[in-house]
Amino acid sequence: MKTTCLRCYVSGRVQGVGFRYATAEKASGLGVTGYVRNLPDRRVEVLACGDERAVAALCEWLWQGPSLARVSEVRRESAPYQDFGDFRIE
C-alpha cells in the first residue's frame, strides 16, 4: 500500500451546504485521515492522507460534494505525509 497526502482547495458554493460534514463522512468511509475546514475566502480546504487510491477517490468526490454544493474548482497539491489517526472537521 502506497501512502500519500494531498491538500485540496475547493471553490464554488461550498460553505453553508454541509460540505465539511459530507467530506468527513466520505473520508472516514474510505479510511482517509486528515481534516476539512472552511477558509475565510469562502473556499474549503481538505488535507487527505492515507492509501493513494483512497485519497485519489476522495479528491475526485470533492467535485461532487453534497447535493446542495456547486463546485467550480478543486485545486490539488502534494503535502508531506502525516498520520492524523482519524478525519476531523476543524
CSV table of C-alpha atoms in Angstrom, one decimal:
chain,number,residue,atom,x,y,z
A,1,MET,CA,0.0,0.0,0.0
A,2,LYS,CA,1.5,3.3,-1.1
A,3,THR,CA,0.5,6.3,1.2
A,4,THR,CA,0.2,9.9,0.2
A,5,CYS,CA,-1.2,13.3,1.4
A,6,LEU,CA,-3.0,15.8,-0.8
A,7,ARG,CA,-4.2,19.2,0.1
A,8,CYS,CA,-7.2,20.3,-1.9
A,9,TYR,CA,-8.8,23.7,-2.1
A,10,VAL,CA,-12.5,23.5,-3.2
A,11,SER,CA,-14.2,26.6,-4.7
A,12,GLY,CA,-17.8,27.4,-5.5
A,13,ARG,CA,-20.8,27.2,-3.3
A,14,VAL,CA,-19.2,25.0,-0.7
A,15,GLN,CA,-19.9,26.7,2.6
A,16,GLY,CA,-23.2,26.5,4.4
A,17,VAL,CA,-24.3,23.4,2.4
A,18,GLY,CA,-23.0,20.6,4.6
A,19,PHE,CA,-19.8,20.2,2.6
A,20,ARG,CA,-17.5,19.6,5.6
A,21,TYR,CA,-19.8,17.1,7.2
A,22,ALA,CA,-20.3,15.1,3.9
A,23,THR,CA,-16.5,15.2,3.3
A,24,ALA,CA,-15.7,13.9,6.7
A,25,GLU,CA,-18.2,11.1,6.2
A,26,LYS,CA,-16.8,10.1,2.8
A,27,ALA,CA,-13.2,10.3,4.1
A,28,SER,CA,-14.0,8.1,7.1
A,29,GLY,CA,-15.7,5.6,4.8
A,30,LEU,CA,-12.6,5.4,2.6
A,31,GLY,CA,-10.2,5.1,5.6
A,32,VAL,CA,-8.6,8.5,4.8
A,33,THR,CA,-7.3,10.6,7.7
A,34,GLY,CA,-6.8,14.4,7.9
A,35,TYR,CA,-9.1,17.3,8.1
A,36,VAL,CA,-11.6,19.6,6.4
A,37,ARG,CA,-12.1,23.3,7.2
A,38,ASN,CA,-13.7,26.5,5.9
A,39,LEU,CA,-11.4,29.2,4.8
A,40,PRO,CA,-12.1,33.0,5.1
A,41,ASP,CA,-12.1,33.4,1.3
A,42,ARG,CA,-15.2,31.0,1.2
A,43,ARG,CA,-13.2,28.0,-0.1
A,44,VAL,CA,-13.0,24.7,1.7
A,45,GLU,CA,-9.5,23.2,2.5
A,46,VAL,CA,-9.2,19.4,2.7
A,47,LEU,CA,-6.0,17.7,3.8
A,48,ALA,CA,-6.3,14.0,3.0
A,49,CYS,CA,-3.8,11.3,3.9
A,50,GLY,CA,-3.8,7.6,3.5
A,51,ASP,CA,-3.8,4.9,0.8
A,52,GLU,CA,-3.0,6.6,-2.5
A,53,ARG,CA,-6.2,5.2,-4.2
A,54,ALA,CA,-8.4,6.2,-1.3
A,55,VAL,CA,-7.0,9.7,-1.2
A,56,ALA,CA,-7.5,10.0,-5.0
A,57,ALA,CA,-11.1,8.8,-4.7
A,58,LEU,CA,-11.8,11.4,-2.0
A,59,CYS,CA,-10.3,14.2,-4.1
A,60,GLU,CA,-12.4,13.1,-7.1
A,61,TRP,CA,-15.5,13.0,-4.9
A,62,LEU,CA,-14.9,16.6,-3.9
A,63,TRP,CA,-16.1,17.7,-7.4
A,64,GLN,CA,-19.5,16.3,-6.5
A,65,GLY,CA,-19.8,17.0,-2.8
A,66,PRO,CA,-23.2,17.1,-1.1
A,67,SER,CA,-26.3,17.8,-3.2
A,68,LEU,CA,-26.6,21.5,-2.3
A,69,ALA,CA,-22.9,22.2,-3.2
A,70,ARG,CA,-21.9,23.7,-6.6
A,71,VAL,CA,-18.2,23.1,-7.1
A,72,SER,CA,-16.4,25.2,-9.6
A,73,GLU,CA,-12.8,24.2,-8.9
A,74,VAL,CA,-10.7,21.7,-7.0
A,75,ARG,CA,-7.1,22.6,-6.8
A,76,ARG,CA,-4.7,19.9,-5.6
A,77,GLU,CA,-1.2,20.0,-4.2
A,78,SER,CA,1.1,17.4,-2.6
A,79,ALA,CA,1.6,17.7,1.1
A,80,PRO,CA,4.1,15.9,3.5
A,81,TYR,CA,2.6,12.6,4.8
A,82,GLN,CA,1.1,12.8,8.3
A,83,ASP,CA,-0.9,10.2,10.2
A,84,PHE,CA,-3.8,12.0,11.8
A,85,GLY,CA,-5.4,8.9,13.2
A,86,ASP,CA,-8.8,10.0,12.0
A,87,PHE,CA,-10.6,12.5,9.8
A,88,ARG,CA,-11.9,15.6,11.5
A,89,ILE,CA,-13.8,18.8,10.9
A,90,GLU,CA,-11.8,21.9,12.0
